Amino acid sequence: MQTKENKEILIAPSVLSADFSRLGEEVKNVCDAGCDYVHIDVMDGHFVPNLTMGPMIVKSIAKASSKPLDIHLMVKNVPFFVELFAPLKPAFMSVHIEEVQHLHRIIWQIKDLGIKAGVVLNPHTNEQDLEYILPDVDLVLLMSVDPGFSGQSFIPSSLKKLENLKNLRDRLNPNCILEIDGGVSDKNITALKNAGIDMVVAGSYIFGSNDYKQAIQSLR
Ligand code: DX5
Ligand code: ZN
C-alpha cells in the first residue's frame, strides 16, 4: 500500500539537456521511458543569462510528448509570457517570486486559464516569503541551482530549505506539490525523498545517461 511516506515521486525530465538536433525523438524516448511530465525551461536572456525556447518549439515538443508539460518561466515581463504559452495547455506553469510584483494576480491569471499554477524560488530566496501565497498555489518549485543552465552542482542548503518548506506546506496547503530543480541525481535523491519532495526535475542526469528508463527508475 502506498502511504504518503513511501509514495512514488513524480519525475519531470528537463529537455534543456536533450539533443536539440533530434528534439522530437528525444521527447518521445523520455516519455516512453516512463517520466510523468516533460519539464520546459523558458529563458529570455534577461531574467537569466541564457535564451532557450519560444512557443513554436514548445508546440513541437507538445506534439511529440505523450506526457503533460511542466513549464518553468525564467523571464521578465511574466504576464506576457503566461499569455504566450497558455494556448499550449501545459499541466503546470510556474513563475519566479523574485520577478513578480503582483503575485496573486498572476497566479489567479494562470488558474483562470485552466492551468495549475506554481511559484518558483531561487536558491537564496527565503521559503518564509511564501506564507501568504502558499494557500493559493498548486505547486512550489525550489531551485537547487541558480537558474540558467543545466549540469550545475546541487546547492546543499536546498535540503534544509526543503524541510522547512515541507512544514510550511503541511500547515498551509497540504495538497500543494513540492518540486525541486537543479543538480538532481542518484547521489541526492534519497535525501530529497527523506526531506519530503513530491516531484523532481532532472536534466543532465537523465539525458546524459544512455538508458533513460533505467535513469528514471533509479530516481524513483
Ligand atoms: C536550470 C533549469 C533546470 C535544468 C536542470 O535553470 O531550470 O531545469 O535544466 O538541469 P540539471 O538537472 O542538469 O541541473
Ligand atoms: Zn527548470
PDB file of C-alpha atoms and ligand atoms in Angstrom:
ATOM      1  CA  MET A   1       0.000   0.000   0.000  1.00  0.00           C
ATOM      2  CA  GLN A   2       1.255   3.480  -0.789  1.00  0.00           C
ATOM      3  CA  THR A   3       1.314   5.786   2.212  1.00  0.00           C
ATOM      4  CA  LYS A   4       2.271   9.436   1.997  1.00  0.00           C
ATOM      5  CA  GLU A   5       5.735   8.447   3.277  1.00  0.00           C
ATOM      6  CA  ASN A   6       6.538   5.763   0.698  1.00  0.00           C
ATOM      7  CA  LYS A   7       4.668   7.228  -2.277  1.00  0.00           C
ATOM      8  CA  GLU A   8       6.450   7.313  -5.623  1.00  0.00           C
ATOM      9  CA  ILE A   9       7.882  10.655  -6.610  1.00  0.00           C
ATOM     10  CA  LEU A  10       6.964  12.306  -9.895  1.00  0.00           C
ATOM     11  CA  ILE A  11       9.745  12.694 -12.473  1.00  0.00           C
ATOM     12  CA  ALA A  12       9.948  15.577 -14.937  1.00  0.00           C
ATOM     13  CA  PRO A  13      12.969  15.382 -17.271  1.00  0.00           C
ATOM     14  CA  SER A  14      14.172  18.803 -18.422  1.00  0.00           C
ATOM     15  CA  VAL A  15      14.500  18.871 -22.206  1.00  0.00           C
ATOM     16  CA  LEU A  16      17.154  21.572 -21.844  1.00  0.00           C
ATOM     17  CA  SER A  17      19.651  18.681 -21.651  1.00  0.00           C
ATOM     18  CA  ALA A  18      18.227  16.866 -24.683  1.00  0.00           C
ATOM     19  CA  ASP A  19      19.910  16.726 -28.094  1.00  0.00           C
ATOM     20  CA  PHE A  20      18.117  19.615 -29.853  1.00  0.00           C
ATOM     21  CA  SER A  21      19.020  18.305 -33.290  1.00  0.00           C
ATOM     22  CA  ARG A  22      16.702  15.343 -32.525  1.00  0.00           C
ATOM     23  CA  LEU A  23      14.259  17.043 -30.181  1.00  0.00           C
ATOM     24  CA  GLY A  24      11.080  15.198 -31.189  1.00  0.00           C
ATOM     25  CA  GLU A  25      12.758  11.821 -30.899  1.00  0.00           C
ATOM     26  CA  GLU A  26      14.302  12.741 -27.525  1.00  0.00           C
ATOM     27  CA  VAL A  27      10.927  13.816 -26.138  1.00  0.00           C
ATOM     28  CA  LYS A  28       9.264  10.641 -27.378  1.00  0.00           C
ATOM     29  CA  ASN A  29      12.024   8.469 -25.916  1.00  0.00           C
ATOM     30  CA  VAL A  30      11.893  10.065 -22.486  1.00  0.00           C
ATOM     31  CA  CYS A  31       8.084   9.726 -22.411  1.00  0.00           C
ATOM     32  CA  ASP A  32       8.331   6.072 -23.428  1.00  0.00           C
ATOM     33  CA  ALA A  33      10.912   5.634 -20.661  1.00  0.00           C
ATOM     34  CA  GLY A  34       8.206   6.385 -18.110  1.00  0.00           C
ATOM     35  CA  CYS A  35       8.504  10.009 -16.992  1.00  0.00           C
ATOM     36  CA  ASP A  36       5.418  11.757 -15.564  1.00  0.00           C
ATOM     37  CA  TYR A  37       5.817  15.247 -17.054  1.00  0.00           C
ATOM     38  CA  VAL A  38       8.120  16.958 -19.536  1.00  0.00           C
ATOM     39  CA  HIS A  39       9.823  19.991 -17.971  1.00  0.00           C
ATOM     40  CA  ILE A  40      10.216  23.019 -20.239  1.00  0.00           C
ATOM     41  CA  ASP A  41      12.740  25.731 -19.327  1.00  0.00           C
ATOM     42  CA  VAL A  42      11.760  29.033 -20.911  1.00  0.00           C
ATOM     43  CA  MET A  43      14.621  31.568 -20.622  1.00  0.00           C
ATOM     44  CA  ASP A  44      14.503  35.091 -22.014  1.00  0.00           C
ATOM     45  CA  GLY A  45      18.134  36.265 -21.807  1.00  0.00           C
ATOM     46  CA  HIS A  46      17.131  38.906 -19.213  1.00  0.00           C
ATOM     47  CA  PHE A  47      15.954  37.155 -16.062  1.00  0.00           C
ATOM     48  CA  VAL A  48      18.702  34.572 -16.644  1.00  0.00           C
ATOM     49  CA  PRO A  49      21.845  34.737 -18.800  1.00  0.00           C
ATOM     50  CA  ASN A  50      20.569  32.211 -21.339  1.00  0.00           C
ATOM     51  CA  LEU A  51      17.987  32.031 -24.097  1.00  0.00           C
ATOM     52  CA  THR A  52      16.048  28.855 -24.847  1.00  0.00           C
ATOM     53  CA  MET A  53      12.636  28.111 -26.315  1.00  0.00           C
ATOM     54  CA  GLY A  54       9.721  30.105 -27.620  1.00  0.00           C
ATOM     55  CA  PRO A  55       6.168  28.820 -28.168  1.00  0.00           C
ATOM     56  CA  MET A  56       6.905  27.413 -31.642  1.00  0.00           C
ATOM     57  CA  ILE A  57       9.489  24.976 -30.316  1.00  0.00           C
ATOM     58  CA  VAL A  58       7.401  24.143 -27.255  1.00  0.00           C
ATOM     59  CA  LYS A  59       4.443  23.436 -29.535  1.00  0.00           C
ATOM     60  CA  SER A  60       6.566  20.865 -31.400  1.00  0.00           C
ATOM     61  CA  ILE A  61       7.607  19.340 -28.083  1.00  0.00           C
ATOM     62  CA  ALA A  62       3.959  19.112 -27.003  1.00  0.00           C
ATOM     63  CA  LYS A  63       3.159  17.303 -30.262  1.00  0.00           C
ATOM     64  CA  ALA A  64       5.901  14.731 -29.671  1.00  0.00           C
ATOM     65  CA  SER A  65       5.064  14.296 -25.992  1.00  0.00           C
ATOM     66  CA  SER A  66       2.623  11.748 -24.599  1.00  0.00           C
ATOM     67  CA  LYS A  67       3.048  13.366 -21.148  1.00  0.00           C
ATOM     68  CA  PRO A  68       1.781  16.736 -19.913  1.00  0.00           C
ATOM     69  CA  LEU A  69       4.108  19.730 -19.897  1.00  0.00           C
ATOM     70  CA  ASP A  70       5.540  21.437 -16.811  1.00  0.00           C
ATOM     71  CA  ILE A  71       6.542  24.943 -17.917  1.00  0.00           C
ATOM     72  CA  HIS A  72       9.127  26.865 -15.865  1.00  0.00           C
ATOM     73  CA  LEU A  73       9.234  30.536 -16.850  1.00  0.00           C
ATOM     74  CA  MET A  74      12.615  32.205 -16.206  1.00  0.00           C
ATOM     75  CA  VAL A  75      11.644  35.522 -17.707  1.00  0.00           C
ATOM     76  CA  LYS A  76      10.964  39.173 -17.097  1.00  0.00           C
ATOM     77  CA  ASN A  77       7.583  40.526 -18.239  1.00  0.00           C
ATOM     78  CA  VAL A  78       5.855  37.491 -16.771  1.00  0.00           C
ATOM     79  CA  PRO A  79       2.208  38.277 -17.801  1.00  0.00           C
ATOM     80  CA  PHE A  80       3.292  38.448 -21.457  1.00  0.00           C
ATOM     81  CA  PHE A  81       4.906  35.004 -21.306  1.00  0.00           C
ATOM     82  CA  VAL A  82       1.960  33.483 -19.435  1.00  0.00           C
ATOM     83  CA  GLU A  83      -0.346  34.580 -22.283  1.00  0.00           C
ATOM     84  CA  LEU A  84       2.157  33.355 -24.879  1.00  0.00           C
ATOM     85  CA  PHE A  85       2.423  29.801 -23.521  1.00  0.00           C
ATOM     86  CA  ALA A  86      -1.113  29.313 -22.153  1.00  0.00           C
ATOM     87  CA  PRO A  87      -2.561  28.117 -25.521  1.00  0.00           C
ATOM     88  CA  LEU A  88      -0.240  25.090 -25.303  1.00  0.00           C
ATOM     89  CA  LYS A  89      -2.273  23.928 -22.288  1.00  0.00           C
ATOM     90  CA  PRO A  90       0.545  22.762 -20.016  1.00  0.00           C
ATOM     91  CA  ALA A  91      -0.351  20.929 -16.808  1.00  0.00           C
ATOM     92  CA  PHE A  92       1.707  23.396 -14.764  1.00  0.00           C
ATOM     93  CA  MET A  93       3.040  26.867 -15.335  1.00  0.00           C
ATOM     94  CA  SER A  94       5.410  28.314 -12.725  1.00  0.00           C
ATOM     95  CA  VAL A  95       6.691  31.861 -12.235  1.00  0.00           C
ATOM     96  CA  HIS A  96       9.568  33.221 -10.164  1.00  0.00           C
ATOM     97  CA  ILE A  97       8.636  35.037  -6.959  1.00  0.00           C
ATOM     98  CA  GLU A  98      11.694  37.292  -7.460  1.00  0.00           C
ATOM     99  CA  GLU A  99      10.275  38.745 -10.672  1.00  0.00           C
ATOM    100  CA  VAL A 100       6.585  39.227  -9.966  1.00  0.00           C
ATOM    101  CA  GLN A 101       5.252  42.425  -8.383  1.00  0.00           C
ATOM    102  CA  HIS A 102       1.647  41.248  -8.004  1.00  0.00           C
ATOM    103  CA  LEU A 103       1.881  37.536  -7.413  1.00  0.00           C
ATOM    104  CA  HIS A 104      -1.754  36.746  -6.565  1.00  0.00           C
ATOM    105  CA  ARG A 105      -2.858  38.428  -9.790  1.00  0.00           C
ATOM    106  CA  ILE A 106      -0.517  36.258 -11.893  1.00  0.00           C
ATOM    107  CA  ILE A 107      -1.347  33.051 -10.022  1.00  0.00           C
ATOM    108  CA  TRP A 108      -5.055  33.664 -10.498  1.00  0.00           C
ATOM    109  CA  GLN A 109      -4.472  34.564 -14.162  1.00  0.00           C
ATOM    110  CA  ILE A 110      -2.787  31.179 -14.707  1.00  0.00           C
ATOM    111  CA  LYS A 111      -5.545  29.312 -12.846  1.00  0.00           C
ATOM    112  CA  ASP A 112      -8.268  31.148 -14.755  1.00  0.00           C
ATOM    113  CA  LEU A 113      -6.657  29.801 -17.919  1.00  0.00           C
ATOM    114  CA  GLY A 114      -7.275  26.272 -16.606  1.00  0.00           C
ATOM    115  CA  ILE A 115      -3.608  25.620 -15.807  1.00  0.00           C
ATOM    116  CA  LYS A 116      -2.182  24.610 -12.430  1.00  0.00           C
ATOM    117  CA  ALA A 117      -0.118  27.475 -11.044  1.00  0.00           C
ATOM    118  CA  GLY A 118       3.315  27.245  -9.441  1.00  0.00           C
ATOM    119  CA  VAL A 119       5.668  29.660  -7.771  1.00  0.00           C
ATOM    120  CA  VAL A 120       9.460  29.259  -8.057  1.00  0.00           C
ATOM    121  CA  LEU A 121      12.111  30.248  -5.513  1.00  0.00           C
ATOM    122  CA  ASN A 122      15.739  30.939  -6.364  1.00  0.00           C
ATOM    123  CA  PRO A 123      18.253  29.234  -4.042  1.00  0.00           C
ATOM    124  CA  HIS A 124      18.816  32.354  -1.917  1.00  0.00           C
ATOM    125  CA  THR A 125      15.109  33.259  -1.539  1.00  0.00           C
ATOM    126  CA  ASN A 126      13.655  32.534   1.897  1.00  0.00           C
ATOM    127  CA  GLU A 127      10.854  29.942   1.899  1.00  0.00           C
ATOM    128  CA  GLN A 128       9.053  32.015   4.558  1.00  0.00           C
ATOM    129  CA  ASP A 129       8.314  34.534   1.771  1.00  0.00           C
ATOM    130  CA  LEU A 130       5.663  32.018   0.635  1.00  0.00           C
ATOM    131  CA  GLU A 131       3.483  32.322   3.731  1.00  0.00           C
ATOM    132  CA  TYR A 132       0.791  34.478   2.104  1.00  0.00           C
ATOM    133  CA  ILE A 133       0.840  32.894  -1.365  1.00  0.00           C
ATOM    134  CA  LEU A 134       1.130  29.202  -0.483  1.00  0.00           C
ATOM    135  CA  PRO A 135      -2.615  28.676   0.117  1.00  0.00           C
ATOM    136  CA  ASP A 136      -3.253  29.851  -3.475  1.00  0.00           C
ATOM    137  CA  VAL A 137      -0.725  27.794  -5.450  1.00  0.00           C
ATOM    138  CA  ASP A 138      -0.818  24.219  -6.758  1.00  0.00           C
ATOM    139  CA  LEU A 139       2.951  23.767  -6.758  1.00  0.00           C
ATOM    140  CA  VAL A 140       6.132  25.242  -5.304  1.00  0.00           C
ATOM    141  CA  LEU A 141       9.312  24.775  -7.320  1.00  0.00           C
ATOM    142  CA  LEU A 142      12.551  25.116  -5.360  1.00  0.00           C
ATOM    143  CA  MET A 143      15.605  25.924  -7.429  1.00  0.00           C
ATOM    144  CA  SER A 144      18.608  23.998  -6.141  1.00  0.00           C
ATOM    145  CA  VAL A 145      20.957  25.760  -8.607  1.00  0.00           C
ATOM    146  CA  ASP A 146      20.971  29.355  -9.792  1.00  0.00           C
ATOM    147  CA  PRO A 147      18.695  29.150 -12.841  1.00  0.00           C
ATOM    148  CA  GLY A 148      20.093  29.480 -16.348  1.00  0.00           C
ATOM    149  CA  PHE A 149      21.872  26.252 -17.241  1.00  0.00           C
ATOM    150  CA  SER A 150      21.654  22.522 -16.822  1.00  0.00           C
ATOM    151  CA  GLY A 151      24.549  20.471 -15.499  1.00  0.00           C
ATOM    152  CA  GLN A 152      25.284  22.621 -12.424  1.00  0.00           C
ATOM    153  CA  SER A 153      26.023  21.304  -8.917  1.00  0.00           C
ATOM    154  CA  PHE A 154      23.220  20.911  -6.363  1.00  0.00           C
ATOM    155  CA  ILE A 155      23.388  23.653  -3.693  1.00  0.00           C
ATOM    156  CA  PRO A 156      23.471  21.750  -0.350  1.00  0.00           C
ATOM    157  CA  SER A 157      21.417  24.286   1.656  1.00  0.00           C
ATOM    158  CA  SER A 158      18.441  23.395  -0.573  1.00  0.00           C
ATOM    159  CA  LEU A 159      17.823  20.308   1.589  1.00  0.00           C
ATOM    160  CA  LYS A 160      17.281  22.286   4.782  1.00  0.00           C
ATOM    161  CA  LYS A 161      15.128  24.697   2.842  1.00  0.00           C
ATOM    162  CA  LEU A 162      13.016  21.827   1.528  1.00  0.00           C
ATOM    163  CA  GLU A 163      12.461  20.525   5.070  1.00  0.00           C
ATOM    164  CA  ASN A 164      11.333  23.991   6.230  1.00  0.00           C
ATOM    165  CA  LEU A 165       9.128  24.377   3.196  1.00  0.00           C
ATOM    166  CA  LYS A 166       7.507  20.995   3.799  1.00  0.00           C
ATOM    167  CA  ASN A 167       6.491  22.116   7.296  1.00  0.00           C
ATOM    168  CA  LEU A 168       5.033  25.294   5.866  1.00  0.00           C
ATOM    169  CA  ARG A 169       3.229  23.361   3.113  1.00  0.00           C
ATOM    170  CA  ASP A 170       1.804  20.777   5.542  1.00  0.00           C
ATOM    171  CA  ARG A 171       0.423  23.631   7.660  1.00  0.00           C
ATOM    172  CA  LEU A 172      -0.911  25.938   4.942  1.00  0.00           C
ATOM    173  CA  ASN A 173      -1.762  23.828   1.895  1.00  0.00           C
ATOM    174  CA  PRO A 174      -1.226  20.039   2.212  1.00  0.00           C
ATOM    175  CA  ASN A 175      -2.279  19.424  -1.412  1.00  0.00           C
ATOM    176  CA  CYS A 176       0.428  21.662  -2.841  1.00  0.00           C
ATOM    177  CA  ILE A 177       3.127  19.747  -4.758  1.00  0.00           C
ATOM    178  CA  LEU A 178       6.784  20.328  -3.803  1.00  0.00           C
ATOM    179  CA  GLU A 179       9.131  20.163  -6.787  1.00  0.00           C
ATOM    180  CA  ILE A 180      12.902  20.672  -6.951  1.00  0.00           C
ATOM    181  CA  ASP A 181      15.035  21.611  -9.955  1.00  0.00           C
ATOM    182  CA  GLY A 182      18.801  21.623 -10.429  1.00  0.00           C
ATOM    183  CA  GLY A 183      21.575  19.093  -9.933  1.00  0.00           C
ATOM    184  CA  VAL A 184      19.220  16.221  -9.059  1.00  0.00           C
ATOM    185  CA  SER A 185      20.807  12.774  -9.421  1.00  0.00           C
ATOM    186  CA  ASP A 186      21.053   9.357  -7.788  1.00  0.00           C
ATOM    187  CA  LYS A 187      23.501  10.971  -5.320  1.00  0.00           C
ATOM    188  CA  ASN A 188      20.924  13.218  -3.649  1.00  0.00           C
ATOM    189  CA  ILE A 189      17.558  11.624  -4.452  1.00  0.00           C
ATOM    190  CA  THR A 190      17.308   9.673  -1.182  1.00  0.00           C
ATOM    191  CA  ALA A 191      17.958  12.794   0.886  1.00  0.00           C
ATOM    192  CA  LEU A 192      15.372  14.683  -1.185  1.00  0.00           C
ATOM    193  CA  LYS A 193      12.784  11.961  -0.609  1.00  0.00           C
ATOM    194  CA  ASN A 194      13.517  11.935   3.114  1.00  0.00           C
ATOM    195  CA  ALA A 195      13.052  15.705   3.169  1.00  0.00           C
ATOM    196  CA  GLY A 196       9.607  15.289   1.589  1.00  0.00           C
ATOM    197  CA  ILE A 197       9.948  16.043  -2.121  1.00  0.00           C
ATOM    198  CA  ASP A 198       6.972  15.114  -4.378  1.00  0.00           C
ATOM    199  CA  MET A 199       8.364  15.807  -7.844  1.00  0.00           C
ATOM    200  CA  VAL A 200      11.885  16.220  -9.247  1.00  0.00           C
ATOM    201  CA  VAL A 201      13.240  17.811 -12.397  1.00  0.00           C
ATOM    202  CA  ALA A 202      16.312  16.129 -13.829  1.00  0.00           C
ATOM    203  CA  GLY A 203      18.099  17.290 -16.961  1.00  0.00           C
ATOM    204  CA  SER A 204      21.665  16.089 -17.374  1.00  0.00           C
ATOM    205  CA  TYR A 205      21.158  13.046 -15.117  1.00  0.00           C
ATOM    206  CA  ILE A 206      18.513  11.591 -17.439  1.00  0.00           C
ATOM    207  CA  PHE A 207      19.522  12.903 -20.866  1.00  0.00           C
ATOM    208  CA  GLY A 208      23.220  12.320 -20.101  1.00  0.00           C
ATOM    209  CA  SER A 209      22.589   8.634 -19.440  1.00  0.00           C
ATOM    210  CA  ASN A 210      22.476   6.032 -22.183  1.00  0.00           C
ATOM    211  CA  ASP A 211      19.341   4.383 -20.759  1.00  0.00           C
ATOM    212  CA  TYR A 212      16.548   6.864 -19.946  1.00  0.00           C
ATOM    213  CA  LYS A 213      14.304   4.183 -18.486  1.00  0.00           C
ATOM    214  CA  GLN A 214      16.970   2.986 -16.104  1.00  0.00           C
ATOM    215  CA  ALA A 215      17.832   6.580 -15.111  1.00  0.00           C
ATOM    216  CA  ILE A 216      14.176   7.332 -14.323  1.00  0.00           C
ATOM    217  CA  GLN A 217      13.808   4.086 -12.373  1.00  0.00           C
ATOM    218  CA  SER A 218      16.911   4.840 -10.347  1.00  0.00           C
ATOM    219  CA  LEU A 219      15.338   8.160  -9.249  1.00  0.00           C
ATOM    220  CA  ARG A 220      12.053   6.500  -8.287  1.00  0.00           C
TER     221      ARG A 220
HETATM  222  C1  DX5 B   1      18.027  25.424 -14.764  1.00  0.00           C
HETATM  223  C2  DX5 B   1      16.782  24.728 -15.265  1.00  0.00           C
HETATM  224  C3  DX5 B   1      16.774  23.270 -14.976  1.00  0.00           C
HETATM  225  C4  DX5 B   1      17.894  22.491 -15.614  1.00  0.00           C
HETATM  226  C5  DX5 B   1      18.081  21.236 -14.842  1.00  0.00           C
HETATM  227  O1  DX5 B   1      17.859  26.785 -14.876  1.00  0.00           O
HETATM  228  O2  DX5 B   1      15.635  25.300 -14.661  1.00  0.00           O
HETATM  229  O3  DX5 B   1      15.502  22.711 -15.301  1.00  0.00           O
HETATM  230  O4  DX5 B   1      17.659  22.201 -16.959  1.00  0.00           O
HETATM  231  O5  DX5 B   1      19.193  20.554 -15.333  1.00  0.00           O
HETATM  232  P1  DX5 B   1      20.103  19.629 -14.398  1.00  0.00           P
HETATM  233  O6  DX5 B   1      19.215  18.551 -13.871  1.00  0.00           O
HETATM  234  O7  DX5 B   1      21.166  19.158 -15.301  1.00  0.00           O
HETATM  235  O8  DX5 B   1      20.615  20.514 -13.284  1.00  0.00           O
HETATM  236 ZN    ZN B   2      13.616  24.284 -14.792  1.00  0.00          ZN
END
